[in-house]
Short mmCIF file of C-alpha atoms in Angstrom, two decimals:
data_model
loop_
_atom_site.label_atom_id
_atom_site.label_comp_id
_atom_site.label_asym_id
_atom_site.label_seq_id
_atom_site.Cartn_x
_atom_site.Cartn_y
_atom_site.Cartn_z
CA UNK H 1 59.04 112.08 127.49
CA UNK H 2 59.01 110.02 124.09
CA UNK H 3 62.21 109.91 122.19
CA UNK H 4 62.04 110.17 118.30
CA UNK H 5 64.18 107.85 116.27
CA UNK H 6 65.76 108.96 113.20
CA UNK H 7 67.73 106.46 111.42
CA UNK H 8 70.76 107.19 108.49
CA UNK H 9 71.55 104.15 106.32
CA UNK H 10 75.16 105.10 105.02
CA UNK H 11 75.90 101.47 104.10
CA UNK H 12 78.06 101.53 100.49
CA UNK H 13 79.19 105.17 100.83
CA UNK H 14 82.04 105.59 100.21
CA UNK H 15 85.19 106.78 102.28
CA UNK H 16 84.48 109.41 103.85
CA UNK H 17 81.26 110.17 103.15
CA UNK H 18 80.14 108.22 105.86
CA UNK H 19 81.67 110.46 107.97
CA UNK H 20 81.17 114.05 106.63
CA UNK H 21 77.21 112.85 106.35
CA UNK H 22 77.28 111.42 109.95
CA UNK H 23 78.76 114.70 111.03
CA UNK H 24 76.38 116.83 108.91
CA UNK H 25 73.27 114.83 110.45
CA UNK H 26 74.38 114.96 113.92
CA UNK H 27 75.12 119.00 113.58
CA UNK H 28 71.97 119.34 112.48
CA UNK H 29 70.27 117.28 115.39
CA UNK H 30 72.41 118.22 117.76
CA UNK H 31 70.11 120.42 120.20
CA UNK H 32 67.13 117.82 120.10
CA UNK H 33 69.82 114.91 120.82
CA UNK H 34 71.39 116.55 123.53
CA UNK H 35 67.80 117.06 125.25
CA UNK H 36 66.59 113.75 124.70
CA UNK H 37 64.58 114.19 122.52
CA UNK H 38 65.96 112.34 119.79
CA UNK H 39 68.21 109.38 118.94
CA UNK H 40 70.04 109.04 115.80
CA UNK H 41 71.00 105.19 114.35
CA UNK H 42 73.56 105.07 111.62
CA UNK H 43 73.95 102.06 109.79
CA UNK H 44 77.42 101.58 107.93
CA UNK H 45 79.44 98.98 106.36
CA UNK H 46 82.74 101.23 107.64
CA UNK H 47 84.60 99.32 110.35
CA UNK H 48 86.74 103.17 110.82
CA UNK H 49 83.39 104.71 111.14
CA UNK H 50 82.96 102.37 114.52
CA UNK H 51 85.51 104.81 116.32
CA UNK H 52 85.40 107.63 114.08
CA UNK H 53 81.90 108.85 114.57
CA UNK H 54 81.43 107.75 118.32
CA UNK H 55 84.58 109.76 118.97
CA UNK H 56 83.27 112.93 117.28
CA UNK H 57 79.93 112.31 119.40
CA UNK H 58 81.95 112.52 122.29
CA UNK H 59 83.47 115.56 121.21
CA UNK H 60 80.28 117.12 120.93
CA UNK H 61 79.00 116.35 123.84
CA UNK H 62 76.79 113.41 123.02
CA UNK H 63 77.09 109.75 124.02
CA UNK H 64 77.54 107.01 121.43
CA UNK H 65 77.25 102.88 121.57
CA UNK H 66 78.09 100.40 118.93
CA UNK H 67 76.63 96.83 117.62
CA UNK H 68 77.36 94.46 115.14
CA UNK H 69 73.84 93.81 113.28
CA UNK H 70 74.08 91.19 110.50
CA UNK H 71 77.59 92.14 109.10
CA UNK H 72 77.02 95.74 109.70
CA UNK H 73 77.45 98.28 112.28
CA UNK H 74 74.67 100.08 114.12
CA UNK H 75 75.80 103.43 116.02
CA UNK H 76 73.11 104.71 118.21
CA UNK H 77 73.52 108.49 119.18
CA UNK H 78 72.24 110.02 122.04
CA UNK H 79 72.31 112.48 124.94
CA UNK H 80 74.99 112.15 127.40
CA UNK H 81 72.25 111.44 130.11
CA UNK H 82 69.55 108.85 128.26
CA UNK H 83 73.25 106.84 128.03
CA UNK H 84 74.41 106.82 131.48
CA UNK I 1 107.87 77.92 84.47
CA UNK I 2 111.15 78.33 86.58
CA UNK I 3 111.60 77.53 89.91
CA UNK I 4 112.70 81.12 90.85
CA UNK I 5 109.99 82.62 88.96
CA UNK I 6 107.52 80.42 90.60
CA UNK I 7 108.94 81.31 94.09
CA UNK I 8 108.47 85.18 93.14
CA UNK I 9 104.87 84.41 91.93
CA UNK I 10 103.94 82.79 94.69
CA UNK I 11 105.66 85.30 97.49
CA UNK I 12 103.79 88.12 95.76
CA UNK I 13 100.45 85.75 96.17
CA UNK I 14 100.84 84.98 99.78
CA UNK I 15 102.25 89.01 100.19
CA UNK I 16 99.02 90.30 98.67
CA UNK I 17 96.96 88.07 100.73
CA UNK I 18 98.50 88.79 103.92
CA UNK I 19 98.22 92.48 103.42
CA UNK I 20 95.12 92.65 101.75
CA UNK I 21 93.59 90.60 104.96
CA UNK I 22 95.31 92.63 107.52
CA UNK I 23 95.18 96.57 105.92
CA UNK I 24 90.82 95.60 105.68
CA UNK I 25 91.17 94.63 109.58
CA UNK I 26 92.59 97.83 110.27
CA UNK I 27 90.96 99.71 107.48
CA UNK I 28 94.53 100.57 106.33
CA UNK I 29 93.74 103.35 104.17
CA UNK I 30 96.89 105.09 102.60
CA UNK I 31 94.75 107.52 100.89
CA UNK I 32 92.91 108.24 104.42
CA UNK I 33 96.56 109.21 106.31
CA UNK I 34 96.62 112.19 103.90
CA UNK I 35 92.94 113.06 103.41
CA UNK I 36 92.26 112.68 106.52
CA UNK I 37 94.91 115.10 107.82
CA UNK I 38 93.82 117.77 105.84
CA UNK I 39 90.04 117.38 106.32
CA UNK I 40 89.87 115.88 109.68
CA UNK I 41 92.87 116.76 111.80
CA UNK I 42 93.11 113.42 112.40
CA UNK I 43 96.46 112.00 112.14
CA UNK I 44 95.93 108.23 113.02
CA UNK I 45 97.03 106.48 110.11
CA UNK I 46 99.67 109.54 108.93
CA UNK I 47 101.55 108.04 112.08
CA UNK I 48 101.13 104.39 110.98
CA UNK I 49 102.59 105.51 107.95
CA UNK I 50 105.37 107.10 109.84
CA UNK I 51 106.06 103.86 111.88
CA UNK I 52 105.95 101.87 108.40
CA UNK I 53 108.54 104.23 106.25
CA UNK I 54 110.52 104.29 109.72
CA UNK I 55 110.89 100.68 110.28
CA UNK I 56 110.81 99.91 106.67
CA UNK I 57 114.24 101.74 106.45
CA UNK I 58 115.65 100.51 109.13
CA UNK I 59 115.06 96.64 108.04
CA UNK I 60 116.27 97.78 104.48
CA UNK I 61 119.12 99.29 105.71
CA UNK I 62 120.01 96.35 108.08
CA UNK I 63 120.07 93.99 104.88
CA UNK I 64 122.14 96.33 102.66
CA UNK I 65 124.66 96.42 105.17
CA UNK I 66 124.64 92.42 105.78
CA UNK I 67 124.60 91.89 101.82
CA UNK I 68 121.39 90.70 101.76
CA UNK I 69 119.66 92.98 99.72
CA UNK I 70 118.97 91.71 96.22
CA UNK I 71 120.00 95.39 94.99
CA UNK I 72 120.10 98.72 95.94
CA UNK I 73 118.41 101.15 95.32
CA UNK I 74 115.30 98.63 94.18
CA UNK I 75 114.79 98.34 90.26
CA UNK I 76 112.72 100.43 88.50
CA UNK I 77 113.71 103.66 90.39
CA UNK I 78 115.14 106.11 87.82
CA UNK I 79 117.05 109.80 88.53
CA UNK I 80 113.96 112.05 89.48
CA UNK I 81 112.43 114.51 87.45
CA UNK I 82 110.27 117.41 88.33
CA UNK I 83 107.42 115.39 86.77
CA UNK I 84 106.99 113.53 89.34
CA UNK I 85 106.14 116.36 91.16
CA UNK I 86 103.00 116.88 89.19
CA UNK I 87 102.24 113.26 88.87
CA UNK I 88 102.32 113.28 92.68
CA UNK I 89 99.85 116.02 93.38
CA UNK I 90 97.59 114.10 90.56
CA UNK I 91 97.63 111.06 92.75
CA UNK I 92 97.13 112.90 95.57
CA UNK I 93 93.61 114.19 93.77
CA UNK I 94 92.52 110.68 92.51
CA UNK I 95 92.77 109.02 95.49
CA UNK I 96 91.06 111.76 97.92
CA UNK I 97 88.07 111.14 95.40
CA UNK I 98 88.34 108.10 94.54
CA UNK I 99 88.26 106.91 98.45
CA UNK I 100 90.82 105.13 98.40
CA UNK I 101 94.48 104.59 96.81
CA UNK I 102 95.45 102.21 94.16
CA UNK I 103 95.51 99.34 97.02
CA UNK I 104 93.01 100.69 99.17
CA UNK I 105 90.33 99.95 96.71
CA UNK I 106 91.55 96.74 96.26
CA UNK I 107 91.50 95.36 99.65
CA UNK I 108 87.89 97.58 99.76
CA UNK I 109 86.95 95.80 96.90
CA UNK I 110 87.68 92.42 98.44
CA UNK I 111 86.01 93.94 101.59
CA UNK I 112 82.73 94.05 99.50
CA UNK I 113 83.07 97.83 98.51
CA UNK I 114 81.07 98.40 95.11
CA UNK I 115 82.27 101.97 94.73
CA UNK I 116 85.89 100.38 94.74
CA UNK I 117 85.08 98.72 91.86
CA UNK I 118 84.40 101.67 90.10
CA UNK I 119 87.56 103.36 91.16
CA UNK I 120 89.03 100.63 90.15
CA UNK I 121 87.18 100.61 86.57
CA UNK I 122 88.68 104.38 87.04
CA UNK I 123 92.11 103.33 87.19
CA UNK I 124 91.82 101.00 84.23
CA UNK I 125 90.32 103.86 81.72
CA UNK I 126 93.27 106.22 83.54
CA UNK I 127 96.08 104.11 82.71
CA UNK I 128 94.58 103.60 78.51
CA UNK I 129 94.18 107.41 78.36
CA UNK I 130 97.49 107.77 79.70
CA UNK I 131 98.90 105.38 76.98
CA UNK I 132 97.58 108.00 74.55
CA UNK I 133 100.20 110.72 76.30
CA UNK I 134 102.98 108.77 77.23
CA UNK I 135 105.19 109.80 74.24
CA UNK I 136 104.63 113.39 74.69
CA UNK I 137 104.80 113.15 78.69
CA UNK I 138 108.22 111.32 78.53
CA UNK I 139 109.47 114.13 76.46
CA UNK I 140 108.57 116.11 79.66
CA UNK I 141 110.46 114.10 81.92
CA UNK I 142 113.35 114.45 79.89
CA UNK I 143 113.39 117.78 80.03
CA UNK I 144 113.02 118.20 83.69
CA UNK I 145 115.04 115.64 84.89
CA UNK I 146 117.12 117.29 87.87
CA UNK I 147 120.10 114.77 88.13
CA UNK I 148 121.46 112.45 85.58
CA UNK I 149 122.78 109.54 88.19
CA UNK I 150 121.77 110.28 91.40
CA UNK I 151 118.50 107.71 91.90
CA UNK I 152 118.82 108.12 96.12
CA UNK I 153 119.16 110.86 98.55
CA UNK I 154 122.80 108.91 99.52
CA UNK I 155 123.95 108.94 95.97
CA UNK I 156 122.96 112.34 95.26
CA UNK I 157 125.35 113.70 98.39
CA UNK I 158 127.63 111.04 97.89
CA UNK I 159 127.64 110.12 101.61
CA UNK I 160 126.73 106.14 102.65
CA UNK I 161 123.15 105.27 103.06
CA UNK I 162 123.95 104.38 106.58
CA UNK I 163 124.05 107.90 107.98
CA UNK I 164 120.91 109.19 106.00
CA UNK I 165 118.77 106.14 107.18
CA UNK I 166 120.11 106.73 110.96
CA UNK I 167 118.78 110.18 110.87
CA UNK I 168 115.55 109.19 109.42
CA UNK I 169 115.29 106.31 111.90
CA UNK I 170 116.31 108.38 114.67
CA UNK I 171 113.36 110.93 113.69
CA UNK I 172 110.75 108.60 112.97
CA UNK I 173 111.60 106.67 116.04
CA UNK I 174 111.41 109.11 118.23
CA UNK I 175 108.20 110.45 116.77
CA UNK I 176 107.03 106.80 117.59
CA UNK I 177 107.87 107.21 120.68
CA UNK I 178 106.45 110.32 121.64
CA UNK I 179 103.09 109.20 120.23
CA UNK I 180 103.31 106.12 122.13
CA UNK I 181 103.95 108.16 125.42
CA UNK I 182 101.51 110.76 124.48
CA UNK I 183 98.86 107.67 124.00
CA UNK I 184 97.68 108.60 120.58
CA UNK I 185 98.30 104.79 119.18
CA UNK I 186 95.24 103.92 120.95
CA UNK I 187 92.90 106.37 120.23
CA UNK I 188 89.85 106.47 119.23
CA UNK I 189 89.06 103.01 120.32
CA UNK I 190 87.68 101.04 117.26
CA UNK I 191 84.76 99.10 117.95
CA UNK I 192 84.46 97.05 114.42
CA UNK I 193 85.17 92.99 115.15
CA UNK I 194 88.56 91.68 114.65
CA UNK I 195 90.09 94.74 114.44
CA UNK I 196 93.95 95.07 114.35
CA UNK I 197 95.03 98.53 115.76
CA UNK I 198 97.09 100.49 113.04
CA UNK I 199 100.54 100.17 114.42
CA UNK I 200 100.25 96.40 113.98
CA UNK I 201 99.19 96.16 110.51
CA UNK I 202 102.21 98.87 110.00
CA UNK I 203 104.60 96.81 111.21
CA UNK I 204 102.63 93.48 109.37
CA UNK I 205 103.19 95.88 106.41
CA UNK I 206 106.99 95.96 107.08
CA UNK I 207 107.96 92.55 107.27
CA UNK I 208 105.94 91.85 104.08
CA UNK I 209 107.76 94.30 102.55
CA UNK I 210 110.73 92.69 103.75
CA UNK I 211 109.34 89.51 102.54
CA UNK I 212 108.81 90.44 98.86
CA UNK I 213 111.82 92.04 98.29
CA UNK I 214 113.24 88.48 99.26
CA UNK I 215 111.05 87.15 96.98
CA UNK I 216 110.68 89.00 93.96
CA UNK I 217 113.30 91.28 94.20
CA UNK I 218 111.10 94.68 94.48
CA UNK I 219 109.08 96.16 97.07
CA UNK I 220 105.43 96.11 96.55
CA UNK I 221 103.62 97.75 93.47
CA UNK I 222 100.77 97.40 91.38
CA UNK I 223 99.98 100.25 88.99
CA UNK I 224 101.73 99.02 86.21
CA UNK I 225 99.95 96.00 85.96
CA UNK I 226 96.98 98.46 86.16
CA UNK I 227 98.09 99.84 82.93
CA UNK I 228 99.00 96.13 81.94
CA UNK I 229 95.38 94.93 82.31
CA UNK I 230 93.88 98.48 80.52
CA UNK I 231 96.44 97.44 77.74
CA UNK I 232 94.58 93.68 77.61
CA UNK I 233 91.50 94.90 77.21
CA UNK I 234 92.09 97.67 74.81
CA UNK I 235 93.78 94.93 72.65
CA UNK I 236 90.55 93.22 72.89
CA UNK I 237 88.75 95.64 70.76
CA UNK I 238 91.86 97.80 68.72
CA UNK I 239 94.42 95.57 68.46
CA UNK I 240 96.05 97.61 66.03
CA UNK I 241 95.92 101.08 67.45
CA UNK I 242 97.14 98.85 70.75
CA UNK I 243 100.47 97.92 68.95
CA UNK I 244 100.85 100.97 67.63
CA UNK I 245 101.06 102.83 70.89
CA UNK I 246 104.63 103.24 72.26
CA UNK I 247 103.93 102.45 75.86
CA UNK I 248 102.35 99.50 75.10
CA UNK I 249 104.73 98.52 73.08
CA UNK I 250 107.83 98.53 74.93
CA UNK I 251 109.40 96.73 77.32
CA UNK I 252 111.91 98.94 79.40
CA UNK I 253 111.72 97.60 82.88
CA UNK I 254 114.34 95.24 82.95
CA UNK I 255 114.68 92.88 86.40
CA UNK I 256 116.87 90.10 87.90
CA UNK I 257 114.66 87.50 89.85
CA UNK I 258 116.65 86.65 93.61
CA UNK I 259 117.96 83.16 94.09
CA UNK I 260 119.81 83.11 90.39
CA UNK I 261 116.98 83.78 88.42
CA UNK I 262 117.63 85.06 84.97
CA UNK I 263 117.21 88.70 83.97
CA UNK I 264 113.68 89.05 82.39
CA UNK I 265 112.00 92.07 80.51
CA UNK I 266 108.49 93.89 80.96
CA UNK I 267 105.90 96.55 80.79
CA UNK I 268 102.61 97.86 80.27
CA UNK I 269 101.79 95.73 77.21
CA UNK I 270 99.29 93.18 76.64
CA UNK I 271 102.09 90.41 77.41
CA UNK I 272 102.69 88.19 80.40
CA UNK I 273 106.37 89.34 81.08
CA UNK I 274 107.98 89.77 84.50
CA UNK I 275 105.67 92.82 85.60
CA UNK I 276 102.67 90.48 85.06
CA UNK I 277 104.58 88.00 87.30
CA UNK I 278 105.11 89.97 90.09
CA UNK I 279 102.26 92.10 90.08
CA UNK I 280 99.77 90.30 89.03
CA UNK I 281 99.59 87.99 91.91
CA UNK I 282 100.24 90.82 94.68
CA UNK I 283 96.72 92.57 92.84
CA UNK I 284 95.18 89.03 93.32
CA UNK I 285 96.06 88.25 96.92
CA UNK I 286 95.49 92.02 98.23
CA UNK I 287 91.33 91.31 97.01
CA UNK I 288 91.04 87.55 97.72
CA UNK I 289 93.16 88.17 101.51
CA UNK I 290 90.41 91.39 102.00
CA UNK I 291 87.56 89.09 101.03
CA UNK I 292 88.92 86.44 103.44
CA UNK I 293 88.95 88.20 106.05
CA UNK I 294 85.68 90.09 105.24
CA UNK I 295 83.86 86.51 104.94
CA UNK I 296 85.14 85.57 108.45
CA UNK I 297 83.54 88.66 109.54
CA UNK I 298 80.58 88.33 107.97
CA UNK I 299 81.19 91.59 106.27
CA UNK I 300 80.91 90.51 102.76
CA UNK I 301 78.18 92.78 101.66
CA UNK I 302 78.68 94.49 98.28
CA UNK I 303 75.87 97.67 98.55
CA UNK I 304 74.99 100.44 96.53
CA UNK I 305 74.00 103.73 97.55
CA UNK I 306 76.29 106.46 95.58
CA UNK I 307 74.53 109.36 94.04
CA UNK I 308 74.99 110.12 90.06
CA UNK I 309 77.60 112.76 91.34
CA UNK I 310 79.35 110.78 93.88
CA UNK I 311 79.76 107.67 91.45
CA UNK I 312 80.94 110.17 88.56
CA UNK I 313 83.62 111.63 91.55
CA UNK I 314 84.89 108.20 92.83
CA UNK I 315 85.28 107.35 88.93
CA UNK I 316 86.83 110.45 87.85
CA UNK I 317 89.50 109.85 90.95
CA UNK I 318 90.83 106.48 89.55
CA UNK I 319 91.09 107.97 86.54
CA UNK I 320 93.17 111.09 87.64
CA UNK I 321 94.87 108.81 90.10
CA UNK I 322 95.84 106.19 86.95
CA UNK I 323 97.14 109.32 85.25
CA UNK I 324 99.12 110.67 88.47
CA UNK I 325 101.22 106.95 89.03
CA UNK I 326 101.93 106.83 85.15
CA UNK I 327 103.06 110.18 84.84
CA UNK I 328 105.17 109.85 88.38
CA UNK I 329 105.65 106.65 87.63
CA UNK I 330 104.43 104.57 90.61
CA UNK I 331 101.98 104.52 92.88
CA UNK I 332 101.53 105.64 96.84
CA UNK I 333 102.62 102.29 97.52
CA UNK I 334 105.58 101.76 95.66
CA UNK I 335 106.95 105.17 96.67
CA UNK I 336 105.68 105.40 100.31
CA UNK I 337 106.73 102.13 100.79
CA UNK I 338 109.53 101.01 99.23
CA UNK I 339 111.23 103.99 97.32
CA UNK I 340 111.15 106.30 101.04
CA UNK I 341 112.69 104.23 103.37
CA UNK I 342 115.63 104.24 100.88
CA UNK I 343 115.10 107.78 100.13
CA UNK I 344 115.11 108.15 96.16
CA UNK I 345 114.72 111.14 95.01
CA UNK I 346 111.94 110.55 92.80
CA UNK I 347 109.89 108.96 96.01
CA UNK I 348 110.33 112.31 97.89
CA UNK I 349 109.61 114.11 94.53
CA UNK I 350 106.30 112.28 94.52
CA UNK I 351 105.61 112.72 98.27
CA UNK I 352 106.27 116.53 97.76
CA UNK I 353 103.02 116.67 95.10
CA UNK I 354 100.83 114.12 97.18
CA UNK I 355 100.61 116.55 100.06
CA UNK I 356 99.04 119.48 98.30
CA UNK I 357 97.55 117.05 96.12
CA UNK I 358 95.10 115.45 99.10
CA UNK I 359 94.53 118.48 100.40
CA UNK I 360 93.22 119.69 96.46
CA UNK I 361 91.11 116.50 96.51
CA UNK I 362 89.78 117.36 100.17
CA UNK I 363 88.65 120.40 99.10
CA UNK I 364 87.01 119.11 95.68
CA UNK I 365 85.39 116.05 97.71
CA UNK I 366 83.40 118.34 99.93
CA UNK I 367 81.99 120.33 97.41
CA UNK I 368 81.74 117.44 94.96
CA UNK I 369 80.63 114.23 96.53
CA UNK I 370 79.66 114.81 100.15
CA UNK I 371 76.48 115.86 99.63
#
C-alpha cells in the first residue's frame, strides 16, 4: 500500500502558531494517518514544537519521530503501526 | 566612567547574555507559562515560573536577613495602584499576540525570529504612543492608589518579611515537590539539540537574578529602556514635540549603584542616565547570548512566513504590551521576577490583570492569527 506524503513548512511562525496549525493539520488527517495511508512532515524552526507536537501525536493516537535537518527540525507523523 | 558604574554595566552585560543563551535553550517563554495554560492545559513552564518566584524569594530573603541586600524592597517599586491592574491585563494581551513577552522576543530575536523583530518594532511605537498619555494616565494612578506607604505585602501588614516569604516558600516548595514526585518536570521529552530542561534554566534564572541585584542594585528589567530607545528615535525626527512631552522629560527614577556608587538619576528620555546603564546592556546581552547559542546550534535562520493578519497581530501585541508595562509600570519580568518574590503590592496587582489578560489574548489569537 503506497503512503502519501504531505509536508507543512511552519518555519518563521510564530509562537504558537506552529502548534495550533500542526494540530489543525493533523485533525484534519487524522483518519488517513492512522491507516497508513498518509504521513505528515512538519518543518519548524521551534525547538518547543520538538516535544510539543510529538506529544499531542501521541495523545491522539499517532506515532511521531524527530530530526535535526540543516538547523531545523523535521517531525514526521505517522500511524502507530508504520512506526513500530 | 566610574568603576562602580562600569561593574553594574558590565554585570547587566554578562546577566543578559547568560539568560538570553540559556531561556533560547529551553525556549523560556514567560509569555508561553500563561498562554499556554489557558489555551493548552499545559502547565510546563507556569511551574518553572513557580520554581523561579519560589527560589527567587527564598535567596532574596536569605540576603535581607544577612544584610546583604543592597535595599529592600528593590528601587523603583512604588505603593500600588489599581492601575496596575489594568496595565497588567494589557500586558497580558500584548504578549499572547505578540508571541512572546518583552524578553521573550528578545532572546527570539537573537534566536533568529523575524516576527520578534516586529514585536519588538511593536514595543517601540507602544512605548512613544504611551508618552502621548502619560500625563493623563498618571493622573489615574493617583487617583487609585490603594495605600500611601505600604510598597510590600510585609509592610502593608506590618509583620517581618521573614514569615510572608516562609509561607510562600513553603507553598511553592512543596508544589515543587509534588511535581517532581508526580514526574511532570520531565515531560514531554524535548527533542531540539542542546536543550536545557525548564527547571534548570529557572533556577539559571535565579542566581542571575541574584547576580544583578549584586551588581546593579535592581532585579532585571528592560521596558523602560524600551520607552528610552522609542524616546531616541522620536527625537530624531521631532525634537521639539520630544522635549515637550513630560515623560520624556523627566527624570524620577532615582538609584544608588552597590559598592559606594553615587546616587544617579534617570528615565525614559533621550539621555544616557542610569536606566540606560543598567538596561541597556541586559537588552544587549539577552539578543547577542540567544544568538550565541543559536549559532552553536546552527539555528540562526531568520525566516519569513507571517500572513498580512498575523504580522498586523504580532505588531499590534508589542504595541498593547508597550502600553500595558508603562501604564503598570514594568514589565512580566521585572514584576514576576523581582517585585514577587518580595511580594509588592504593585507586582501582585500586575499579576492579578496578567491572568485574565492571557487568557483575553488566547482567545483573540485564535480567531486573529492562527489561521
Amino acid at each position: 500500500m503506497s503512503v502519501e506524503e504531505i509536508e507543512l513548512d511552519i518555519r518563521g511562525q510564530v509562537c504558537p502558531s506552529c502548534l495550533l496549525l500542526s494540530l489543525r493539520e493533523i485533525n484534519r488527517h487524522h483518519a488517513a494517518l492512522a491507516a497508513d495511508r498518509l504521513r505528515l512532515t512538519i518543518l519548524t524552526d521551534s525547538r518547543d514544537a520538538t516535544g510539543t507536537i510529538p506529544g499531542a501525536a501521541a495523545n491522539m493516537g499517532l506515532a511521531a519521530a524527530v530530526a535535526k535537518v540543516e538547523g531545523h527540525y523535521r517531525i514526521t507523523v505517522e500511524g502507530q503501526r508504520e512506526s513500530q | 566612567m566610574e568603576p562602580v558604574a562600569l561593574t553594574a554595566l558590565a554585570t547587566s552585560l554578562a546577566v543578559g547574555m547568560a539568560a538570553g543563551f540559556v531561556m533560547h535553550r529551553s525556549d523560556f517563554c514567560l509569555a508561553g507559562a500563561f498562554r499556554d495554560l489557558f489555551l493548552f492545559r499545559d502547565a510546563r513552564r507556569l511551574r518553572a515560573l513557580v520554581l523561579l518566584v519560589t527560589a527567587s524569594a527564598a535567596l532574596f530573603e536569605l540576603l535581607r536577613l544577612g544584610g546583604a541586600l543592597p535595599s529592600y524592597p528593590f528601587p523603583w517599586f512604588a505603593p500600588p495602584a489599581a492601575t496596575s491592574i489594568i496595565g497588567g491585563c494589557l500586558f497580558g494581551i500584548g504578549m499572547v499576540l505578540a508571541g512572546g513577552c518583552v524578553v521573550g522576543v528578545l532572546y527570539k530575536l537573537g534566536g533568529g525570529s523575524a516576527p520578534a523583530a516586529l514585536a519588538l518594532f511593536g514595543l517601540l511605537a507602544g512605548s512613544a504612543v504611551y508618552a502621548e498619555l502619560h500625563p493623563y494616565w498618571q493622573q489615574a494612578a493617583a487617583a487609585t492608589t490603594l495605600h500611601g506607604a505600604a510598597v510590600t505585602v510585609p509592610q502593608l501588614t506590618g509583620t517581618a518579611p521573614f514569615w510572608w516569604v516562609a509561607a510562600l516558600t513553603v507553598a511553592g516548595g512543596g508544589l515543587c515537590r509534588r511535581w517532581r514526585r508526580q514526574g511532570l518536570w520531565r515531560t514531554p521529552a524535548i527533542h531540539a539539540e542542546g536543550y536545557l530542561p525548564l527547571w534548570l534554566t529557572a533556577l539559571v534564572l535565579t542566581g542571575l537574578g541574584v547576580i544583578s541585584v549584586f551588581g546593579t542594585g535592581m532585579p532585571m528589567g528592560v521596558t523602560t529602556s524600551y520607552a528610552k530607545a522609542a524616546a531616541f528615535l522620536e527625537n530624531l525626527v521631532v525634537p521639539g514635540h520630544v522635549a515637550g512631552l513630560t515623560y520624556f522629560s523627566g527624570q524620577p527614577l532615582l538609584h544608588t549603584l552597590p559598592h559606594g556608587g553615587a546616587q544617579l538619576a534617570g528615565g525614559a528620555g533621550p539621555t544616557l542616565d542610569v536606566v540606560a546603564l543598567i538596561q541597556f546592556p541586559l537588552i544587549a546581552g539577552i539578543v547577542l547570548g540567544a544568538a550565541l547559542s543559536a549559532w552553536r546550534l546552527d539555528e540562526f535562520q531568520p525566516r519569513w512566513r507571517l500572513s498580512p493578519r498575523q504580522a498586523a497581530t504580532v505588531f499590534a501585541g508589542g504595541v498593547i504590551m508597550a502600553l500595558g508595562s508603562r501604564m503598570t509600570p514594568g514589565c512580566n519580568v521585572w514584576h514576576l521576577l523581582g517585585g514577587l518574590p518580595l511580594l509588592t503590592l504593585q507586582s501582585l496587582l500586575f499579576l492579578l490583570g496578567l491572568l485574565p489578560g492571557a487568557w483575553l489574548g488566547g482567545r483573540l489569537l485564535t480567531r486573529l492569527a492562527a489561521r
